[in-house]
XYZ file of C-alpha atoms in Angstrom:
395
model
C 122.207 64.765 109.129
C 118.896 65.276 110.882
C 117.076 68.625 110.828
C 117.510 69.062 114.579
C 121.290 68.595 114.297
C 121.425 71.118 111.465
C 119.583 73.729 113.473
C 121.866 73.080 116.458
C 124.955 73.389 114.239
C 123.660 76.660 112.762
C 123.413 78.087 116.285
C 126.642 76.644 117.688
C 128.897 77.390 114.708
C 129.046 81.199 115.200
C 129.565 80.708 118.940
C 132.348 78.184 118.307
C 134.106 80.544 115.870
C 133.924 83.358 118.405
C 135.259 81.197 121.287
C 138.140 79.856 119.181
C 139.038 83.359 118.044
C 139.029 84.811 121.566
C 141.040 81.861 122.870
C 143.588 82.307 120.074
C 143.909 86.015 120.818
C 144.413 85.312 124.531
C 147.123 82.686 123.884
C 148.864 84.962 121.385
C 148.733 87.926 123.769
C 150.125 85.849 126.683
C 152.967 84.512 124.524
C 153.913 87.979 123.282
C 153.739 89.432 126.778
C 155.984 86.736 128.285
C 158.452 87.032 125.413
C 158.659 90.813 125.753
C 158.985 90.657 129.553
C 161.800 88.059 129.235
C 163.632 90.200 126.684
C 163.434 93.318 128.882
C 164.626 91.525 132.041
C 167.420 89.870 130.035
C 168.553 93.246 128.690
C 168.438 94.788 132.171
C 170.670 92.011 133.556
C 173.064 92.322 130.605
C 173.530 96.076 131.205
C 174.017 95.578 134.940
C 176.673 92.806 134.565
C 178.528 94.765 131.860
C 178.731 97.792 134.154
C 179.404 95.772 137.333
C 181.058 92.432 136.445
C 181.754 91.707 140.115
C 177.919 91.702 140.711
C 177.245 88.801 138.323
C 176.922 86.245 141.107
C 174.582 88.482 143.101
C 172.511 89.180 139.926
C 172.089 85.498 139.146
C 171.204 84.802 142.769
C 168.609 87.589 142.660
C 167.182 86.182 139.399
C 166.902 82.719 140.965
C 165.088 84.183 143.942
C 162.840 86.235 141.626
C 162.021 83.102 139.650
C 160.669 81.417 142.791
C 158.322 84.286 143.676
C 154.567 83.718 143.309
C 152.132 86.003 141.484
C 150.727 87.220 144.805
C 154.192 88.275 146.026
C 154.920 90.217 142.827
C 151.519 91.763 142.151
C 151.176 95.364 143.335
C 154.901 95.965 143.939
C 155.665 99.697 143.693
C 159.374 99.715 144.740
C 160.582 101.752 141.735
C 157.928 104.404 142.243
C 160.099 105.984 145.008
C 162.722 106.717 142.334
C 160.225 108.403 140.013
C 159.514 105.520 137.628
C 156.060 104.412 136.348
C 154.903 101.253 134.577
C 154.596 103.165 131.258
C 158.380 103.639 131.294
C 158.961 99.916 130.694
C 158.070 97.338 128.021
C 157.180 99.976 125.425
C 157.714 97.518 122.586
C 154.808 95.358 123.615
C 152.233 97.972 122.516
C 152.532 97.801 118.736
C 154.064 94.354 118.472
C 151.103 92.767 120.271
C 148.169 95.148 119.818
C 148.284 95.303 115.997
C 148.295 91.513 115.408
C 145.732 91.049 118.184
C 143.432 93.683 116.723
C 143.794 92.144 113.263
C 142.951 88.676 114.578
C 140.004 90.014 116.549
C 138.753 91.816 113.448
C 138.934 88.598 111.431
C 137.011 86.729 114.137
C 134.298 89.374 114.217
C 134.078 89.373 110.425
C 133.712 85.611 110.390
C 131.043 85.803 113.072
C 129.186 88.594 111.240
C 129.357 86.706 107.951
C 127.991 83.538 109.524
C 125.137 85.347 111.277
C 124.393 87.435 108.177
C 124.294 84.353 105.980
C 121.880 82.596 108.322
C 119.674 85.692 108.549
C 119.584 86.128 104.768
C 118.740 82.495 104.223
C 115.979 82.579 106.844
C 114.612 85.838 105.430
C 114.492 84.397 101.915
C 112.651 81.305 103.151
C 110.172 83.422 105.109
C 109.569 85.633 102.053
C 109.090 82.523 99.953
C 106.509 81.080 102.346
C 104.810 84.472 102.744
C 104.525 84.797 98.964
C 102.986 81.342 98.845
C 100.330 82.307 101.398
C 99.621 85.552 99.518
C 99.022 83.543 96.349
C 96.675 81.263 98.265
C 94.745 84.241 99.636
C 94.071 85.601 96.142
C 92.851 82.215 94.966
C 95.947 80.921 93.168
C 96.877 77.279 93.519
C 100.242 75.558 93.738
C 102.888 75.030 96.364
C 106.435 75.997 97.289
C 108.954 73.565 95.810
C 111.191 72.084 98.504
C 114.747 71.868 97.148
C 116.525 70.894 100.375
C 115.804 70.209 103.995
C 116.147 73.098 106.449
C 114.592 74.349 109.669
C 111.530 75.599 107.728
C 110.797 72.306 106.013
C 108.397 71.047 108.661
C 106.584 74.411 108.715
C 106.287 74.328 104.924
C 104.868 70.811 104.986
C 102.294 71.785 107.610
C 101.345 74.910 105.642
C 100.821 72.851 102.516
C 98.681 70.339 104.411
C 96.615 73.132 105.961
C 96.100 74.926 102.640
C 95.140 71.672 100.928
C 92.657 70.929 103.700
C 91.190 74.437 103.429
C 90.800 74.051 99.666
C 88.989 70.768 100.150
C 86.782 72.249 102.865
C 85.936 75.247 100.688
C 85.093 73.058 97.721
C 82.901 70.870 99.926
C 81.157 73.958 101.354
C 80.565 75.398 97.874
C 79.208 72.075 96.667
C 76.964 71.806 99.733
C 75.666 75.322 99.098
C 74.940 74.467 95.474
C 73.151 71.298 96.553
C 71.135 73.289 99.088
C 70.205 75.830 96.396
C 69.151 73.047 94.026
C 67.068 71.365 96.722
C 65.483 74.679 97.641
C 64.594 75.349 94.011
C 63.143 71.850 93.630
C 60.980 72.304 96.716
C 59.761 75.673 95.457
C 58.863 74.232 92.053
C 57.119 71.257 93.656
C 55.014 73.629 95.747
C 53.917 75.619 92.707
C 51.646 72.941 91.237
C 49.538 72.088 94.342
C 49.247 75.781 95.280
C 47.935 76.633 91.808
C 45.504 73.712 91.914
C 44.335 74.725 95.378
C 43.700 78.292 94.191
C 41.557 77.008 91.305
C 39.599 74.740 93.627
C 39.092 77.607 96.052
C 37.697 79.846 93.320
C 35.161 77.180 92.380
C 34.235 76.677 96.044
C 33.749 80.420 96.588
C 31.438 80.583 93.574
C 29.281 77.694 94.765
C 29.495 78.030 98.578
C 30.932 81.383 99.663
C 31.799 81.724 103.350
C 34.347 82.634 105.987
C 36.222 79.354 105.618
C 37.050 80.161 102.028
C 38.647 83.441 103.075
C 40.779 81.652 105.683
C 41.913 79.105 103.114
C 42.722 81.886 100.670
C 44.958 83.650 103.230
C 46.868 80.453 103.895
C 47.269 79.797 100.192
C 48.582 83.333 99.667
C 51.053 82.722 102.449
C 52.178 79.480 100.790
C 52.484 81.254 97.467
C 54.651 83.958 99.057
C 56.785 81.274 100.694
C 57.250 79.505 97.366
C 58.351 82.707 95.638
C 60.778 83.542 98.464
C 62.306 80.053 98.397
C 62.767 80.273 94.657
C 64.450 83.674 94.987
C 66.762 82.443 97.774
C 67.748 79.423 95.704
C 68.685 81.707 92.802
C 70.741 83.886 95.160
C 72.564 80.859 96.590
C 73.254 79.482 93.137
C 74.482 82.887 91.932
C 71.937 83.012 89.117
C 69.940 86.011 90.339
C 70.776 88.735 87.844
C 70.514 92.300 89.145
C 70.478 95.353 86.939
C 72.973 98.125 87.581
C 71.338 101.519 87.226
C 70.827 104.658 89.258
C 67.970 104.179 91.729
C 66.433 107.265 93.317
C 65.913 106.674 97.041
C 62.698 108.678 97.396
C 61.178 106.960 94.371
C 61.959 103.416 95.473
C 60.692 104.058 99.017
C 57.454 105.509 97.637
C 56.961 102.521 95.314
C 57.556 100.078 98.179
C 54.949 101.848 100.337
C 52.511 101.994 97.406
C 52.750 98.225 96.861
C 51.843 97.695 100.531
C 48.995 100.186 100.395
C 46.180 97.654 100.852
C 47.793 96.144 103.966
C 48.658 99.586 105.355
C 45.096 100.846 104.909
C 43.736 97.755 106.610
C 45.796 98.542 109.720
C 45.366 102.316 109.302
C 49.151 102.717 109.229
C 50.795 105.548 107.347
C 54.322 105.775 105.904
C 56.267 109.011 106.342
C 58.844 109.507 103.567
C 60.549 112.927 103.529
C 61.824 114.291 100.232
C 65.490 115.339 100.384
C 66.023 115.922 96.697
C 67.780 113.632 94.250
C 69.813 110.995 96.067
C 70.697 107.782 94.234
C 72.340 104.406 94.675
C 73.620 102.010 92.037
C 71.387 98.945 92.039
C 68.285 97.180 90.763
C 65.040 99.121 91.163
C 62.698 96.115 91.362
C 64.755 94.060 93.786
C 65.590 97.071 95.948
C 61.873 97.791 96.173
C 61.236 94.148 97.113
C 63.783 94.326 99.948
C 62.332 97.621 101.257
C 58.828 96.150 101.161
C 59.957 93.299 103.400
C 61.412 95.760 105.914
C 58.299 97.958 105.857
C 56.089 94.888 106.229
C 58.049 93.881 109.324
C 57.612 97.360 110.806
C 53.921 97.270 109.977
C 53.437 93.942 111.772
C 54.998 95.426 114.925
C 53.146 98.734 114.845
C 49.930 99.492 116.703
C 46.731 100.228 114.825
C 46.912 103.765 113.437
C 50.696 103.946 113.805
C 53.310 105.387 111.480
C 56.305 103.909 109.698
C 59.092 106.472 109.339
C 61.743 106.596 106.625
C 64.782 108.775 106.199
C 67.904 108.749 104.055
C 71.212 110.580 103.707
C 74.444 110.321 101.775
C 78.172 110.891 102.263
C 81.260 110.139 100.119
C 81.450 106.565 101.467
C 77.873 105.301 101.472
C 74.173 106.126 101.225
C 72.160 105.375 104.362
C 68.454 104.496 104.548
C 66.606 104.291 107.867
C 63.206 102.628 108.366
C 61.679 102.524 111.859
C 58.373 102.152 113.678
C 56.842 103.225 117.000
C 56.192 99.737 118.318
C 57.729 97.880 121.227
C 60.990 97.136 119.423
C 62.888 93.878 119.065
C 63.464 91.400 121.843
C 67.110 91.727 122.869
C 67.815 88.023 122.340
C 66.264 88.165 118.849
C 68.469 90.931 117.408
C 71.530 88.722 116.569
C 69.277 86.267 114.664
C 66.807 88.576 112.884
C 68.356 88.065 109.440
C 68.704 84.300 109.705
C 66.502 82.260 107.402
C 63.282 80.903 108.891
C 63.994 82.551 112.224
C 60.928 83.799 114.062
C 61.618 85.432 117.384
C 59.493 85.756 120.484
C 58.058 89.006 119.235
C 57.141 87.645 115.785
C 53.748 88.809 114.565
C 51.458 87.980 111.668
C 51.786 84.967 109.410
C 55.384 85.563 108.366
C 57.645 82.731 107.260
C 60.926 84.071 108.621
C 62.371 84.609 105.136
C 61.631 88.272 104.421
C 64.472 89.821 106.409
C 66.981 87.212 105.191
C 65.923 87.934 101.610
C 66.259 91.706 102.145
C 69.770 91.284 103.516
C 70.829 89.064 100.591
C 69.493 91.580 98.048
C 71.356 94.505 99.573
C 74.555 92.469 99.984
C 74.430 91.736 96.240
C 74.349 95.507 95.748
C 77.385 96.193 97.977
C 75.222 97.031 100.975
C 74.526 95.972 104.551
C 71.524 95.881 106.889
C 71.584 96.077 110.670
C 68.748 96.213 113.195
C 68.538 97.973 116.541
C 66.100 99.393 119.049
C 65.599 103.136 119.339
C 65.975 104.832 122.691
C 62.614 106.476 122.236
C 61.015 103.103 121.492
C 60.481 101.179 118.318
C 62.588 99.046 115.976
C 64.909 100.520 113.363
C 66.505 99.032 110.242
C 69.685 100.714 109.045
C 70.740 100.144 105.431
C 74.069 101.270 104.009
C 74.875 100.985 100.316
C 78.548 101.723 99.683
C 79.751 103.744 96.736
C 82.518 101.337 95.699
C-alpha cells in the first residue's frame, strides 16, 4: 500500500465509521417507528371492531383508503385536536423502545470515531516528538538519525530532514576545514614576511650609518608598517586556528585604558592629541590584560587618525549586572555612513581611511573582545565624531 493511500485511508476511515453509524441509526429508527405505528393502528382497529362488529367492513374500507394516501395528504392533519387530543397522547411506547437503543448505538459510533481520531493524533504526536528530539540532538552537536521502523506519512519528511542535516554537517566540516586552511596560509605568509623584513631593517641600519637622509626615514616607516602587518596576520591566524591563549583574570578598566594610551604616547604627542580617561573607581572585567590593552590601542589609534591636530580622544566606562561598557570617541568628522557596516571586516579601508593602516586593527580588536565574551559596535555621535562601544558580558 502506497503512502498516499495510507494517508487517505487514515482520513476517510473515521468519516466512514461515522456515516455507517448514522445510517444504521436512521434505518433502525425508521424500522422501530413503522413497527410501533403499525401496532398502534392495529390495536385501534381491533378495539373498534370488537365494540362495533357491524362496522368491520367500513373499517377495512377506511384502512384501504388510508393506505392509498400520500405523505402530503397526511402531513399536518389536526382532526383529533377538536376533541382535545394531542400527538403526545399516542405512540408512547416508541420513546424508550427506540431512544435507548438509538442512543446506545450513537454512543458506540462516537466512541469508535473518538478512538480512531485519538489514535491517529497520538501516533502523529509521537512521531513529531521523535523528529523534534532528533533536531534538538543535532542542534547540540550530537550525531545520529531517527530509525525508521515502518512507512507512514512522516517518512518522506524524515528522509528530507536526514538529508538536510547530513548536508549541513558536511558543509560545516568543509567550512571548518577551509577556515583552518586559511589560518595556516595566513600564518605561513606572516612567517615568510618575517625574514625579509628583518633583513631589510638590518640593511636600513647600515645605510643610515653610512648615508643618513630623508629616504631612510621613509623606508623605515614602511618597514615598521610591514612589521605591524606581519604581527597582526600572525595574531589573526592564531585566533582562526583557536590557538591564541588568553588569560582569565580581573582587569581594571581605568588601568588598561591608561596603559593603552601610554603605549601610544609617542604618536599622540606627535599629533598633539590628548586622551581623557575619567577615574570612576574600581571597575573590572574578566579577561587578558595584555590583549585587552592591544585591542584598546587599535581603537584609540583609529580615533587618533581621524582627529584634528590638537584634538582629544575621550574614554568612559560603566557597569551594570549584565555587562561592563567602555566608550571611546573622538571629535573628528565621524565615519562615512556606507563604511559603518564594514568597519570590522578584515583589510577593509573605507573612504574616510587615514594614515598608513592595513585594515586589520579593528578586525583584530573585535576578535579579541569576542574571545572575552564581548562585542564592539561603531556609530557616529550626534554632536560629531566617531564612537566605539564595547560591551563585555558578565557570563
